[in-house]
Coordinates of C-alpha atoms in Angstrom, one line a residue:
M8 CA -52.2 59.3 45.6
L9 CA -54.0 56.0 46.0
R10 CA -52.0 55.2 49.2
R11 CA -52.9 58.6 50.6
A12 CA -56.6 58.1 49.8
L13 CA -56.5 54.7 51.5
R14 CA -55.1 56.2 54.7
L15 CA -57.8 58.9 54.8
G16 CA -60.6 56.4 54.0
V17 CA -62.7 56.0 50.9
G18 CA -65.6 58.5 50.7
R19 CA -68.9 56.8 50.3
C20 CA -72.6 57.5 50.5
P21 CA -73.9 56.3 53.9
L22 CA -76.7 53.8 53.8
G23 CA -79.0 56.0 56.0
R24 CA -78.9 58.8 53.4
G25 CA -80.1 56.9 50.4
L26 CA -81.6 53.6 51.4
G27 CA -82.4 51.4 48.4
T28 CA -81.7 47.7 47.9
R29 CA -82.9 47.1 44.3
R30 CA -81.3 48.7 41.3
G31 CA -83.6 51.5 40.2
G32 CA -86.0 51.3 43.2
S33 CA -86.3 51.9 46.9
T34 CA -87.4 49.5 49.7
L35 CA -90.8 51.2 49.8
D36 CA -91.2 50.9 46.1
W37 CA -90.5 47.2 46.2
D38 CA -92.9 46.6 49.2
G39 CA -95.6 48.3 47.2
K40 CA -95.0 46.1 44.2
V41 CA -95.2 43.0 46.3
S42 CA -98.4 44.2 47.8
D43 CA -99.9 44.8 44.3
I44 CA -98.8 41.3 43.1
K45 CA -100.4 39.7 46.1
K46 CA -103.7 41.5 45.5
K47 CA -103.8 40.4 41.8
I48 CA -103.1 36.8 42.7
Q49 CA -105.7 37.0 45.5
S50 CA -108.3 38.2 43.0
V51 CA -108.1 35.1 40.9
L52 CA -107.8 32.5 43.7
P53 CA -111.0 31.0 45.3
G54 CA -111.6 32.0 48.9
G55 CA -110.3 35.5 48.5
A56 CA -107.3 35.0 50.9
W57 CA -103.6 35.0 50.3
N58 CA -102.6 31.4 50.9
P59 CA -99.0 30.4 49.8
L60 CA -98.7 27.0 48.3
Y61 CA -96.1 26.0 50.9
D62 CA -94.4 27.3 54.0
T63 CA -91.5 29.6 53.1
S64 CA -90.8 30.9 56.6
H65 CA -87.4 29.2 56.7
L66 CA -86.3 30.9 53.5
P67 CA -84.5 34.3 53.5
P68 CA -86.3 37.3 52.1
E69 CA -85.9 38.1 48.4
H70 CA -84.3 41.4 49.4
S71 CA -82.8 43.0 52.4
D72 CA -81.0 46.3 52.9
V73 CA -78.2 44.7 54.9
V74 CA -77.1 41.1 54.8
I75 CA -74.8 40.1 57.7
V76 CA -72.8 36.9 57.0
G77 CA -72.2 35.3 60.4
G78 CA -74.5 35.0 63.4
G79 CA -72.0 35.1 66.2
V80 CA -71.7 37.8 68.7
L81 CA -70.0 40.2 66.3
G82 CA -72.6 39.8 63.6
L83 CA -75.4 40.1 66.1
S84 CA -73.8 43.3 67.6
V85 CA -73.7 44.9 64.2
A86 CA -77.4 44.0 63.7
Y87 CA -78.3 45.5 67.1
W88 CA -76.5 48.8 66.5
L89 CA -77.9 49.1 62.9
K90 CA -81.4 48.9 64.3
R91 CA -80.6 51.0 67.4
L92 CA -79.1 53.8 65.4
E93 CA -81.6 53.9 62.5
K94 CA -83.3 57.3 62.1
R95 CA -86.8 55.8 61.8
R96 CA -88.0 52.6 63.3
G97 CA -88.2 49.9 60.7
A98 CA -86.3 51.9 58.2
I99 CA -83.5 49.3 57.7
Q100 CA -84.2 45.7 56.8
V101 CA -81.4 43.4 58.3
L102 CA -80.9 39.7 57.5
V103 CA -78.4 37.6 59.5
V104 CA -77.2 34.4 57.7
D105 CA -75.4 31.7 59.7
R106 CA -74.8 28.1 58.6
D107 CA -74.6 26.7 62.2
Y108 CA -78.1 27.2 63.7
T109 CA -77.1 25.1 66.8
Y110 CA -74.0 27.3 67.4
S111 CA -72.3 23.9 68.2
Q112 CA -69.0 25.2 66.5
A113 CA -69.5 28.9 67.1
S114 CA -66.4 30.6 68.4
T115 CA -68.5 32.7 70.7
V116 CA -69.9 29.8 72.8
L117 CA -66.7 27.8 72.8
S118 CA -64.6 30.6 74.2
V119 CA -63.6 31.2 77.8
G120 CA -65.6 34.3 78.0
G121 CA -62.9 36.6 79.5
I122 CA -63.0 40.3 79.4
R123 CA -60.0 42.5 80.0
Q124 CA -58.7 46.0 79.4
Q125 CA -55.0 45.4 79.6
F126 CA -53.9 45.7 76.0
S127 CA -50.9 47.3 74.3
L128 CA -53.0 49.3 71.8
P129 CA -55.1 52.2 73.0
E130 CA -57.8 51.3 70.5
N131 CA -58.2 47.8 72.0
I132 CA -58.4 49.4 75.5
Q133 CA -61.2 51.7 74.3
L134 CA -63.1 48.9 72.6
S135 CA -63.0 46.8 75.8
L136 CA -64.0 49.7 78.0
F137 CA -67.0 50.6 75.8
S138 CA -68.1 46.9 75.8
V139 CA -67.8 46.5 79.5
D140 CA -70.0 49.5 80.0
F141 CA -72.5 48.0 77.6
L142 CA -72.5 44.5 79.1
R143 CA -72.4 45.4 82.8
N144 CA -73.6 49.0 83.0
I145 CA -70.7 50.0 85.2
N146 CA -68.6 53.2 85.3
E147 CA -66.0 53.7 82.6
G148 CA -62.3 53.9 83.4
A149 CA -59.2 51.8 82.7
K150 CA -58.2 51.4 86.3
V151 CA -55.2 49.1 86.9
C152 CA -52.4 49.1 89.5
L153 CA -48.9 47.9 89.2
M154 CA -47.8 45.5 91.9
S155 CA -44.4 44.5 93.1
P156 CA -43.7 40.8 93.6
E157 CA -44.1 41.3 97.4
Q158 CA -47.4 43.1 96.9
L159 CA -48.6 40.4 94.6
R160 CA -47.7 37.7 97.2
N161 CA -49.5 39.6 100.0
K162 CA -52.7 39.8 98.0
F163 CA -52.6 36.4 96.4
P164 CA -50.5 34.1 98.7
W165 CA -51.1 31.1 96.4
I166 CA -49.1 32.6 93.5
N167 CA -45.4 31.9 92.9
T168 CA -43.7 35.2 92.0
E169 CA -40.5 33.7 90.8
G170 CA -39.4 35.5 87.6
V171 CA -42.0 38.3 88.1
A172 CA -40.6 41.8 88.1
L173 CA -44.0 43.6 88.0
A174 CA -47.6 42.6 87.8
S175 CA -50.6 44.6 86.4
Y176 CA -53.8 44.1 88.3
G177 CA -57.2 45.3 86.9
L178 CA -59.2 47.0 89.7
E179 CA -62.4 46.9 87.7
N180 CA -63.9 46.2 84.2
E181 CA -62.3 42.8 84.0
G182 CA -63.4 39.3 84.7
W183 CA -65.6 36.9 82.7
F184 CA -69.2 36.1 81.7
D185 CA -71.2 33.3 80.1
P186 CA -70.8 33.5 76.3
W187 CA -73.8 31.3 75.6
C188 CA -76.1 33.6 77.7
L189 CA -74.7 36.7 76.0
L190 CA -75.3 35.2 72.5
Q191 CA -78.8 34.0 73.2
G192 CA -79.8 37.3 74.9
L193 CA -78.4 39.4 72.1
R194 CA -80.2 37.2 69.5
R195 CA -83.5 37.6 71.3
K196 CA -83.0 41.3 71.5
V197 CA -82.3 41.8 67.8
Q198 CA -85.2 39.6 66.8
S199 CA -87.5 41.8 68.9
M200 CA -86.1 44.8 66.9
G201 CA -87.1 43.2 63.6
V202 CA -83.9 41.5 62.5
R203 CA -84.5 38.3 60.4
F204 CA -82.5 35.2 60.5
C205 CA -81.7 32.5 58.0
H206 CA -79.8 29.2 58.6
G207 CA -77.8 28.6 55.4
E208 CA -74.5 29.1 53.7
V209 CA -73.5 32.0 51.5
T210 CA -72.1 30.5 48.3
R211 CA -71.9 33.3 45.8
F212 CA -72.0 37.1 45.3
I213 CA -73.4 38.8 42.2
S214 CA -71.7 42.1 41.6
S215 CA -71.2 44.8 39.0
S216 CA -67.9 46.5 38.2
D217 CA -66.6 49.9 37.2
R218 CA -63.1 50.9 36.2
M219 CA -61.7 54.1 37.7
E220 CA -58.5 56.0 37.2
T221 CA -56.9 57.7 40.2
A222 CA -55.2 61.1 40.1
S223 CA -51.8 59.4 39.9
G224 CA -52.9 57.5 36.8
E225 CA -53.5 54.1 38.5
E226 CA -56.5 52.2 37.2
V227 CA -58.6 50.2 39.7
T228 CA -61.8 48.2 39.4
L229 CA -64.6 49.0 41.8
K230 CA -67.2 46.4 42.6
R231 CA -70.6 46.6 44.2
I232 CA -72.5 43.5 45.4
H233 CA -76.1 43.4 44.3
E234 CA -77.1 39.8 45.2
V235 CA -76.2 37.2 47.8
H236 CA -76.9 33.5 47.1
V237 CA -77.8 31.6 50.2
K238 CA -77.8 27.8 50.0
M239 CA -80.3 26.4 52.4
D240 CA -79.4 23.8 55.1
R241 CA -79.5 20.2 53.8
S242 CA -80.5 21.3 50.3
L243 CA -78.9 21.9 46.9
E244 CA -81.1 24.9 46.3
Y245 CA -80.2 28.5 46.9
Q246 CA -82.2 31.7 47.5
P247 CA -81.0 34.9 45.9
V248 CA -81.2 37.9 48.2
E249 CA -80.8 41.4 46.7
C250 CA -79.1 43.8 49.1
A251 CA -77.4 47.2 49.4
I252 CA -74.8 46.3 52.1
V253 CA -72.9 43.1 53.0
I254 CA -71.3 42.7 56.5
N255 CA -68.5 40.1 56.6
A256 CA -68.7 38.9 60.2
A257 CA -68.0 35.2 59.4
G258 CA -65.3 34.8 62.0
A259 CA -62.7 32.2 61.2
W260 CA -64.3 31.7 57.7
S261 CA -64.4 35.4 56.8
G262 CA -61.4 35.0 54.5
Q263 CA -63.3 32.5 52.4
I264 CA -66.3 34.9 52.3
A265 CA -64.0 37.7 51.1
E266 CA -62.7 35.5 48.3
L267 CA -66.2 34.8 47.1
A268 CA -66.5 38.6 46.6
G269 CA -63.3 38.6 44.5
I270 CA -61.1 40.1 47.3
G271 CA -57.5 39.1 46.8
K272 CA -58.0 37.7 43.3
G273 CA -56.0 40.4 41.5
P274 CA -52.3 40.5 40.6
P275 CA -49.9 40.1 43.6
G276 CA -48.7 43.4 45.1
T277 CA -51.8 45.3 44.0
L278 CA -54.7 46.4 46.1
Q279 CA -57.0 44.1 44.1
G280 CA -54.6 41.2 44.9
T281 CA -54.5 41.9 48.6
K282 CA -56.3 39.2 50.6
L283 CA -58.1 39.4 53.8
P284 CA -55.5 37.6 56.0
V285 CA -57.9 35.9 58.4
E286 CA -57.9 32.1 58.8
P287 CA -59.2 29.6 61.3
R288 CA -56.8 28.6 64.1
K289 CA -57.8 25.9 66.6
R290 CA -57.5 26.6 70.3
Y291 CA -58.0 24.3 73.2
V292 CA -59.8 25.1 76.5
Y293 CA -59.3 22.7 79.4
L294 CA -61.4 22.4 82.6
W295 CA -59.6 21.0 85.7
H296 CA -60.4 20.4 89.3
C297 CA -58.0 21.3 92.2
P298 CA -59.4 21.0 95.8
Q299 CA -56.5 23.1 97.1
G300 CA -56.5 25.7 94.3
P301 CA -57.0 29.5 94.5
G302 CA -60.1 30.7 96.2
L303 CA -63.1 32.9 95.2
E304 CA -61.0 36.1 95.0
T305 CA -59.0 34.6 92.0
P306 CA -58.9 37.1 89.1
F307 CA -58.5 36.1 85.4
V308 CA -54.7 35.3 85.4
T309 CA -52.4 35.6 82.4
D310 CA -48.9 34.3 83.0
T311 CA -45.8 35.6 81.3
S312 CA -45.7 32.4 79.4
G313 CA -49.0 33.1 77.8
T314 CA -50.8 30.5 79.9
Y315 CA -54.1 31.8 81.4
F316 CA -56.8 30.5 83.8
R317 CA -59.9 31.5 85.7
R318 CA -62.2 29.9 88.2
E319 CA -65.3 28.2 86.9
G320 CA -68.1 28.2 89.5
L321 CA -67.8 27.5 93.2
G322 CA -66.5 23.9 93.2
N323 CA -62.7 24.5 92.8
N324 CA -62.9 24.1 89.1
Y325 CA -60.8 26.2 86.7
L326 CA -60.8 26.9 82.9
G327 CA -57.6 27.8 81.0
G328 CA -55.1 27.0 78.3
C329 CA -52.5 28.7 76.1
S330 CA -52.0 29.4 72.5
P331 CA -49.5 27.2 70.6
T332 CA -46.5 28.6 68.8
E333 CA -46.5 29.0 65.1
E334 CA -44.6 25.7 64.7
E335 CA -47.1 23.9 67.0
E336 CA -50.3 25.1 65.3
P337 CA -52.8 22.2 65.2
D338 CA -54.8 21.1 62.1
P339 CA -57.9 23.3 62.0
G340 CA -59.8 20.8 59.9
N341 CA -61.6 19.4 63.0
L342 CA -62.3 20.2 66.6
E343 CA -60.6 17.3 68.3
V344 CA -58.7 18.0 71.5
D345 CA -55.0 17.2 72.0
H346 CA -54.7 16.2 75.7
D347 CA -51.0 15.8 75.4
F348 CA -50.8 19.6 74.7
F349 CA -52.1 20.2 78.2
Q350 CA -49.6 17.9 79.8
D351 CA -46.6 19.1 77.9
K352 CA -47.3 22.8 77.3
V353 CA -50.0 24.1 79.7
W354 CA -49.7 22.2 83.0
P355 CA -46.0 22.8 83.6
H356 CA -46.5 26.6 83.5
L357 CA -49.6 26.4 85.7
A358 CA -47.8 24.3 88.3
Q359 CA -44.8 26.6 88.2
R360 CA -47.0 29.7 88.8
V361 CA -49.5 28.2 91.2
P362 CA -47.9 25.3 93.1
A363 CA -51.3 24.0 94.2
F364 CA -52.0 23.1 90.6
E365 CA -49.4 20.3 90.9
S366 CA -52.2 18.1 91.9
L367 CA -54.9 19.2 89.5
K368 CA -57.0 16.7 87.5
V369 CA -58.4 17.5 84.1
R370 CA -62.1 16.8 83.9
S371 CA -63.0 17.9 80.3
A372 CA -61.8 19.9 77.4
W373 CA -63.0 21.3 74.1
A374 CA -61.7 23.2 71.0
G375 CA -62.9 26.3 69.2
Y376 CA -61.7 28.6 66.5
Y377 CA -60.0 31.9 66.5
D378 CA -60.6 34.2 63.6
Y379 CA -56.8 34.7 63.4
N380 CA -55.4 37.7 61.6
T381 CA -52.0 36.5 60.4
F382 CA -50.9 40.1 59.5
D383 CA -51.0 41.7 63.0
Q384 CA -53.5 39.8 65.2
N385 CA -55.9 42.7 65.3
G386 CA -59.4 43.2 64.1
V387 CA -60.5 44.3 60.6
V388 CA -63.3 46.9 60.9
G389 CA -65.0 49.0 58.2
P390 CA -65.3 48.9 54.4
H391 CA -63.3 47.3 51.7
P392 CA -61.7 50.0 49.5
L393 CA -62.7 48.3 46.2
V394 CA -65.7 46.1 47.0
V395 CA -67.4 49.2 48.1
N396 CA -70.4 47.8 49.9
M397 CA -68.7 45.0 51.8
Y398 CA -67.8 45.9 55.4
F399 CA -65.7 43.8 57.9
A400 CA -66.1 42.9 61.5
T401 CA -63.6 40.1 61.9
G402 CA -60.0 39.1 62.6
F403 CA -59.8 39.8 66.3
S404 CA -57.6 36.7 67.0
G405 CA -59.3 35.8 70.3
H406 CA -60.5 39.1 71.7
G407 CA -63.5 39.7 69.5
L408 CA -66.1 38.4 72.0
Q409 CA -65.2 40.9 74.7
Q410 CA -65.1 43.8 72.2
A411 CA -68.1 42.9 70.1
P412 CA -70.5 45.7 71.4
A413 CA -68.1 48.4 70.5
V414 CA -67.1 46.9 67.2
G415 CA -70.8 46.5 66.3
R416 CA -71.4 50.1 66.9
A417 CA -68.3 51.2 65.0
V418 CA -69.4 49.2 61.9
A419 CA -73.0 50.6 62.2
E420 CA -71.7 54.1 62.4
M421 CA -69.6 53.6 59.3
V422 CA -72.5 52.1 57.3
L423 CA -75.0 54.8 58.4
E424 CA -72.8 57.9 58.6
G425 CA -69.8 57.1 56.5
H426 CA -67.2 57.4 59.4
F427 CA -66.4 56.2 62.9
Q428 CA -67.9 58.4 65.6
T429 CA -67.6 56.8 69.1
I430 CA -64.1 55.3 68.7
N431 CA -61.6 56.1 65.9
L432 CA -60.8 52.7 64.4
N433 CA -59.1 53.9 61.2
P434 CA -56.0 51.9 62.1
F435 CA -58.1 48.8 61.8
L436 CA -59.2 49.4 58.2
F437 CA -58.5 46.8 55.5
S438 CA -56.2 49.1 53.6
R439 CA -53.4 48.6 56.1
F440 CA -52.8 45.2 54.6
Y441 CA -51.9 46.7 51.2
L442 CA -50.0 49.6 52.8
G443 CA -48.0 47.2 55.0
E444 CA -48.9 49.2 58.1
K445 CA -49.2 46.8 61.0
V446 CA -50.9 47.7 64.3
E447 CA -49.7 44.8 66.3
E448 CA -51.2 43.8 69.6
R449 CA -48.7 42.3 72.0
N450 CA -51.2 41.0 74.6
I451 CA -52.8 38.2 72.6
I452 CA -53.6 35.0 74.6

């Protein structure tokens, strides 16, 4: 019975139908109380004005309807859609908490910025199509054509078709964009919509528990988070924030945030003992120059070996790389670049597929993190079945940036309405980890 309930999704009261962050009171009640307190203090202070003793603008609010852990593109997208879909302007208070205010190690800005629609799962295709329409305002449609080796050579004479039986070429809705510009633009947008930001680290969740017996006699413990502790940057102090909903969009560190909420802490083989299988994986991006390389018509190319590249600007520069094998996974404890990896694992495939790349010269390189889902390399979207007010937007293993607009809307729909509306993402629910139901994506780069 429990397994059947998990497949159908856990019924829950949508946030939009009963908004209240504090136990026993609504947001409006709390705002009124704060106003009364201010008036009373004002009446006993000289000058008759409300003058705080010190600046608290850098601190998070004492309460927020929704706390989003992670200020990358997925977290910002959820914030955008929560405010966009709210029934009444200003009805939902949203706080975004991120520990890296410079975004120096953010997966979003360290990515290649590619967007593609050629996936093996229909849900991933739909996510990318929605996001392309959102980002570029172009017509919807997964338009690709299959090309024989001869057709491929005729269109792109610079490519070596040895070993290629068939090529898939995207006619539209694919390419790349500047991740930094997207992130900054989205942040400015959500700030204008009333979303608040805090630079700090979530260190603890305060929750209450209730035991429930299912129809089959199984006993489970349901948890609800009431308070998030945010440790301020360069400080030992923390600020408690009371909340109704927590969104785990912490990317490569979302597994750690889930553990803070007690997820995966139960006996092995049980739902309570099922962890969020998302961990940081380090990936390298290399920039090289090649005067005789492919021209301006070059698409985003993914080789059969998993090696990929695209042009960068107009000066015959290119960005690319490839993912290591499980045996070659580098230490994710730092963002140092292994230049030998390019020479040994990337360059041979590039030169084999594009002979002009024999003479390339690497100019720079950097490393970033994938929020890698070790279970099936696909995203985790929607609520946790036992921590009933924690929702996920994570685990996309390298394709989260390009699908963020659609994922953000999906999470907002689940929070506000209790179910997915635009795209059915039930296969991406957390419960699949306990049920052992993989939805593997074969086109991961």
